Amino acid sequence: MNDWDEVVAFACALPHVEMGLFYGKPCPKLNGKAFVSQGGEPGSFHVMSPHEEKAVLLDTDPDTFWQTPHYARWPGLLVRFGSADPARVRSVIQRAWWDRATRAQRAAWGDRP
């Protein structure tokens, strides 16, 4: 994921995703809920992530996953563009999608990535 356009293209390829607004900026949404967004920091985007997973991501790959004090209590974190592990970034985005999915959408997808 080298830029926001790549993030949007990947996210919008997931089932049932539509573009909407999140804090006035376009972002992919599932069932009316944002799971990735532009965030407020240059060179990064925001992805939803449960606190437990967020802590692991921050600890294991701080070059990719990071936060500012603004995001510290929020169940999400910032992701730098151009990660050395794009497969991991895609998996984090897919998990964020799965967490926003309905039971029927989850059943059609399968287990949480």
JSON list of C-alpha atoms in Angstrom, two decimals:
[
{"chain": "A", "resi": 1, "resn": "MET", "atom": "CA", "xyz": [0.00, 0.00, 0.00]},
{"chain": "A", "resi": 2, "resn": "ASN", "atom": "CA", "xyz": [1.96, 2.94, -1.28]},
{"chain": "A", "resi": 3, "resn": "ASP", "atom": "CA", "xyz": [-0.77, 5.58, -1.14]},
{"chain": "A", "resi": 4, "resn": "TRP", "atom": "CA", "xyz": [-4.40, 6.22, -0.23]},
{"chain": "A", "resi": 5, "resn": "ASP", "atom": "CA", "xyz": [-5.59, 5.26, -3.73]},
{"chain": "A", "resi": 6, "resn": "GLU", "atom": "CA", "xyz": [-4.13, 1.75, -3.31]},
{"chain": "A", "resi": 7, "resn": "VAL", "atom": "CA", "xyz": [-5.76, 1.40, 0.11]},
{"chain": "A", "resi": 8, "resn": "VAL", "atom": "CA", "xyz": [-9.13, 2.44, -1.33]},
{"chain": "A", "resi": 9, "resn": "ALA", "atom": "CA", "xyz": [-8.78, 0.08, -4.31]},
{"chain": "A", "resi": 10, "resn": "PHE", "atom": "CA", "xyz": [-7.98, -2.86, -2.02]},
{"chain": "A", "resi": 11, "resn": "ALA", "atom": "CA", "xyz": [-10.71, -2.04, 0.50]},
{"chain": "A", "resi": 12, "resn": "CYS", "atom": "CA", "xyz": [-13.34, -1.48, -2.20]},
{"chain": "A", "resi": 13, "resn": "ALA", "atom": "CA", "xyz": [-12.56, -4.90, -3.68]},
{"chain": "A", "resi": 14, "resn": "LEU", "atom": "CA", "xyz": [-13.81, -6.50, -0.45]},
{"chain": "A", "resi": 15, "resn": "PRO", "atom": "CA", "xyz": [-17.48, -7.60, -0.48]},
{"chain": "A", "resi": 16, "resn": "HIS", "atom": "CA", "xyz": [-20.26, -5.06, 0.06]},
{"chain": "A", "resi": 17, "resn": "VAL", "atom": "CA", "xyz": [-17.92, -2.07, 0.49]},
{"chain": "A", "resi": 18, "resn": "GLU", "atom": "CA", "xyz": [-19.13, 1.33, -0.63]},
{"chain": "A", "resi": 19, "resn": "MET", "atom": "CA", "xyz": [-17.49, 4.72, -0.51]},
{"chain": "A", "resi": 20, "resn": "GLY", "atom": "CA", "xyz": [-18.86, 7.18, 2.00]},
{"chain": "A", "resi": 21, "resn": "LEU", "atom": "CA", "xyz": [-17.69, 10.04, 4.16]},
{"chain": "A", "resi": 22, "resn": "PHE", "atom": "CA", "xyz": [-15.87, 9.81, 7.46]},
{"chain": "A", "resi": 23, "resn": "TYR", "atom": "CA", "xyz": [-15.27, 13.14, 9.20]},
{"chain": "A", "resi": 24, "resn": "GLY", "atom": "CA", "xyz": [-15.94, 14.80, 5.85]},
{"chain": "A", "resi": 25, "resn": "LYS", "atom": "CA", "xyz": [-13.41, 12.77, 3.86]},
{"chain": "A", "resi": 26, "resn": "PRO", "atom": "CA", "xyz": [-14.15, 9.93, 1.42]},
{"chain": "A", "resi": 27, "resn": "CYS", "atom": "CA", "xyz": [-13.45, 6.45, 2.74]},
{"chain": "A", "resi": 28, "resn": "PRO", "atom": "CA", "xyz": [-14.52, 2.83, 2.22]},
{"chain": "A", "resi": 29, "resn": "LYS", "atom": "CA", "xyz": [-17.36, 1.70, 4.46]},
{"chain": "A", "resi": 30, "resn": "LEU", "atom": "CA", "xyz": [-19.07, -1.57, 5.22]},
{"chain": "A", "resi": 31, "resn": "ASN", "atom": "CA", "xyz": [-22.67, -1.40, 6.39]},
{"chain": "A", "resi": 32, "resn": "GLY", "atom": "CA", "xyz": [-22.28, 2.35, 6.79]},
{"chain": "A", "resi": 33, "resn": "LYS", "atom": "CA", "xyz": [-19.24, 1.99, 9.09]},
{"chain": "A", "resi": 34, "resn": "ALA", "atom": "CA", "xyz": [-15.71, 3.10, 8.24]},
{"chain": "A", "resi": 35, "resn": "PHE", "atom": "CA", "xyz": [-13.00, 0.50, 8.65]},
{"chain": "A", "resi": 36, "resn": "VAL", "atom": "CA", "xyz": [-10.16, 2.43, 6.98]},
{"chain": "A", "resi": 37, "resn": "SER", "atom": "CA", "xyz": [-9.86, 6.18, 6.63]},
{"chain": "A", "resi": 38, "resn": "GLN", "atom": "CA", "xyz": [-7.41, 8.85, 5.60]},
{"chain": "A", "resi": 39, "resn": "GLY", "atom": "CA", "xyz": [-6.54, 9.74, 9.17]},
{"chain": "A", "resi": 40, "resn": "GLY", "atom": "CA", "xyz": [-4.93, 13.03, 10.01]},
{"chain": "A", "resi": 41, "resn": "GLU", "atom": "CA", "xyz": [-1.23, 12.29, 9.63]},
{"chain": "A", "resi": 42, "resn": "PRO", "atom": "CA", "xyz": [0.70, 12.73, 6.38]},
{"chain": "A", "resi": 43, "resn": "GLY", "atom": "CA", "xyz": [2.13, 9.54, 4.87]},
{"chain": "A", "resi": 44, "resn": "SER", "atom": "CA", "xyz": [-0.29, 7.29, 6.74]},
{"chain": "A", "resi": 45, "resn": "PHE", "atom": "CA", "xyz": [-3.85, 6.04, 6.85]},
{"chain": "A", "resi": 46, "resn": "HIS", "atom": "CA", "xyz": [-6.02, 4.85, 9.72]},
{"chain": "A", "resi": 47, "resn": "VAL", "atom": "CA", "xyz": [-7.40, 1.33, 10.16]},
{"chain": "A", "resi": 48, "resn": "MET", "atom": "CA", "xyz": [-9.74, 0.05, 12.84]},
{"chain": "A", "resi": 49, "resn": "SER", "atom": "CA", "xyz": [-8.18, -2.55, 15.14]},
{"chain": "A", "resi": 50, "resn": "PRO", "atom": "CA", "xyz": [-9.22, -3.96, 18.52]},
{"chain": "A", "resi": 51, "resn": "HIS", "atom": "CA", "xyz": [-7.00, -2.73, 21.34]},
{"chain": "A", "resi": 52, "resn": "GLU", "atom": "CA", "xyz": [-5.40, -6.15, 21.92]},
{"chain": "A", "resi": 53, "resn": "GLU", "atom": "CA", "xyz": [-4.36, -6.51, 18.27]},
{"chain": "A", "resi": 54, "resn": "LYS", "atom": "CA", "xyz": [-3.37, -2.88, 18.07]},
{"chain": "A", "resi": 55, "resn": "ALA", "atom": "CA", "xyz": [-0.88, -3.40, 20.91]},
{"chain": "A", "resi": 56, "resn": "VAL", "atom": "CA", "xyz": [0.68, -6.37, 19.12]},
{"chain": "A", "resi": 57, "resn": "LEU", "atom": "CA", "xyz": [0.98, -4.47, 15.84]},
{"chain": "A", "resi": 58, "resn": "LEU", "atom": "CA", "xyz": [2.55, -1.46, 17.53]},
{"chain": "A", "resi": 59, "resn": "ASP", "atom": "CA", "xyz": [5.04, -3.70, 19.34]},
{"chain": "A", "resi": 60, "resn": "THR", "atom": "CA", "xyz": [5.98, -5.98, 16.46]},
{"chain": "A", "resi": 61, "resn": "ASP", "atom": "CA", "xyz": [6.20, -3.50, 13.56]},
{"chain": "A", "resi": 62, "resn": "PRO", "atom": "CA", "xyz": [6.56, 0.12, 14.72]},
{"chain": "A", "resi": 63, "resn": "ASP", "atom": "CA", "xyz": [7.99, 1.09, 11.31]},
{"chain": "A", "resi": 64, "resn": "THR", "atom": "CA", "xyz": [4.57, 0.36, 9.80]},
{"chain": "A", "resi": 65, "resn": "PHE", "atom": "CA", "xyz": [2.04, 0.68, 12.63]},
{"chain": "A", "resi": 66, "resn": "TRP", "atom": "CA", "xyz": [2.03, 3.70, 14.90]},
{"chain": "A", "resi": 67, "resn": "GLN", "atom": "CA", "xyz": [-0.19, 6.16, 16.72]},
{"chain": "A", "resi": 68, "resn": "THR", "atom": "CA", "xyz": [-0.33, 9.67, 18.04]},
{"chain": "A", "resi": 69, "resn": "PRO", "atom": "CA", "xyz": [-1.85, 10.58, 21.41]},
{"chain": "A", "resi": 70, "resn": "HIS", "atom": "CA", "xyz": [-5.08, 11.30, 19.49]},
{"chain": "A", "resi": 71, "resn": "TYR", "atom": "CA", "xyz": [-5.43, 7.59, 18.62]},
{"chain": "A", "resi": 72, "resn": "ALA", "atom": "CA", "xyz": [-4.17, 6.13, 21.91]},
{"chain": "A", "resi": 73, "resn": "ARG", "atom": "CA", "xyz": [-7.62, 5.31, 23.33]},
{"chain": "A", "resi": 74, "resn": "TRP", "atom": "CA", "xyz": [-9.25, 4.64, 19.97]},
{"chain": "A", "resi": 75, "resn": "PRO", "atom": "CA", "xyz": [-9.63, 1.07, 18.64]},
{"chain": "A", "resi": 76, "resn": "GLY", "atom": "CA", "xyz": [-7.52, 1.82, 15.61]},
{"chain": "A", "resi": 77, "resn": "LEU", "atom": "CA", "xyz": [-4.05, 2.83, 14.57]},
{"chain": "A", "resi": 78, "resn": "LEU", "atom": "CA", "xyz": [-2.09, 4.54, 11.85]},
{"chain": "A", "resi": 79, "resn": "VAL", "atom": "CA", "xyz": [-0.38, 2.63, 9.05]},
{"chain": "A", "resi": 80, "resn": "ARG", "atom": "CA", "xyz": [2.52, 4.13, 7.12]},
{"chain": "A", "resi": 81, "resn": "PHE", "atom": "CA", "xyz": [2.36, 3.86, 3.35]},
{"chain": "A", "resi": 82, "resn": "GLY", "atom": "CA", "xyz": [5.03, 1.69, 1.72]},
{"chain": "A", "resi": 83, "resn": "SER", "atom": "CA", "xyz": [5.30, -1.00, 4.40]},
{"chain": "A", "resi": 84, "resn": "ALA", "atom": "CA", "xyz": [7.94, -3.68, 3.91]},
{"chain": "A", "resi": 85, "resn": "ASP", "atom": "CA", "xyz": [5.18, -6.22, 4.66]},
{"chain": "A", "resi": 86, "resn": "PRO", "atom": "CA", "xyz": [2.22, -5.33, 2.42]},
{"chain": "A", "resi": 87, "resn": "ALA", "atom": "CA", "xyz": [0.62, -8.74, 2.98]},
{"chain": "A", "resi": 88, "resn": "ARG", "atom": "CA", "xyz": [0.37, -7.99, 6.70]},
{"chain": "A", "resi": 89, "resn": "VAL", "atom": "CA", "xyz": [-1.19, -4.60, 5.99]},
{"chain": "A", "resi": 90, "resn": "ARG", "atom": "CA", "xyz": [-3.75, -6.21, 3.68]},
{"chain": "A", "resi": 91, "resn": "SER", "atom": "CA", "xyz": [-4.57, -8.75, 6.40]},
{"chain": "A", "resi": 92, "resn": "VAL", "atom": "CA", "xyz": [-5.09, -5.98, 8.95]},
{"chain": "A", "resi": 93, "resn": "ILE", "atom": "CA", "xyz": [-7.48, -4.25, 6.52]},
{"chain": "A", "resi": 94, "resn": "GLN", "atom": "CA", "xyz": [-9.34, -7.51, 5.94]},
{"chain": "A", "resi": 95, "resn": "ARG", "atom": "CA", "xyz": [-9.70, -8.05, 9.70]},
{"chain": "A", "resi": 96, "resn": "ALA", "atom": "CA", "xyz": [-11.07, -4.52, 10.05]},
{"chain": "A", "resi": 97, "resn": "TRP", "atom": "CA", "xyz": [-13.61, -5.35, 7.32]},
{"chain": "A", "resi": 98, "resn": "TRP", "atom": "CA", "xyz": [-14.53, -8.63, 9.05]},
{"chain": "A", "resi": 99, "resn": "ASP", "atom": "CA", "xyz": [-15.04, -6.83, 12.37]},
{"chain": "A", "resi": 100, "resn": "ARG", "atom": "CA", "xyz": [-17.59, -4.51, 10.71]},
{"chain": "A", "resi": 101, "resn": "ALA", "atom": "CA", "xyz": [-19.35, -7.32, 8.81]},
{"chain": "A", "resi": 102, "resn": "THR", "atom": "CA", "xyz": [-22.74, -8.76, 9.68]},
{"chain": "A", "resi": 103, "resn": "ARG", "atom": "CA", "xyz": [-23.04, -12.40, 10.70]},
{"chain": "A", "resi": 104, "resn": "ALA", "atom": "CA", "xyz": [-24.22, -13.30, 7.20]},
{"chain": "A", "resi": 105, "resn": "GLN", "atom": "CA", "xyz": [-21.29, -11.45, 5.61]},
{"chain": "A", "resi": 106, "resn": "ARG", "atom": "CA", "xyz": [-18.86, -13.17, 7.98]},
{"chain": "A", "resi": 107, "resn": "ALA", "atom": "CA", "xyz": [-20.37, -16.56, 7.20]},
{"chain": "A", "resi": 108, "resn": "ALA", "atom": "CA", "xyz": [-19.97, -15.93, 3.46]},
{"chain": "A", "resi": 109, "resn": "TRP", "atom": "CA", "xyz": [-16.34, -14.80, 3.98]},
{"chain": "A", "resi": 110, "resn": "GLY", "atom": "CA", "xyz": [-15.23, -17.50, 6.39]},
{"chain": "A", "resi": 111, "resn": "ASP", "atom": "CA", "xyz": [-13.06, -17.30, 9.47]},
{"chain": "A", "resi": 112, "resn": "ARG", "atom": "CA", "xyz": [-11.57, -13.99, 10.56]},
{"chain": "A", "resi": 113, "resn": "PRO", "atom": "CA", "xyz": [-8.35, -13.34, 8.62]}
]
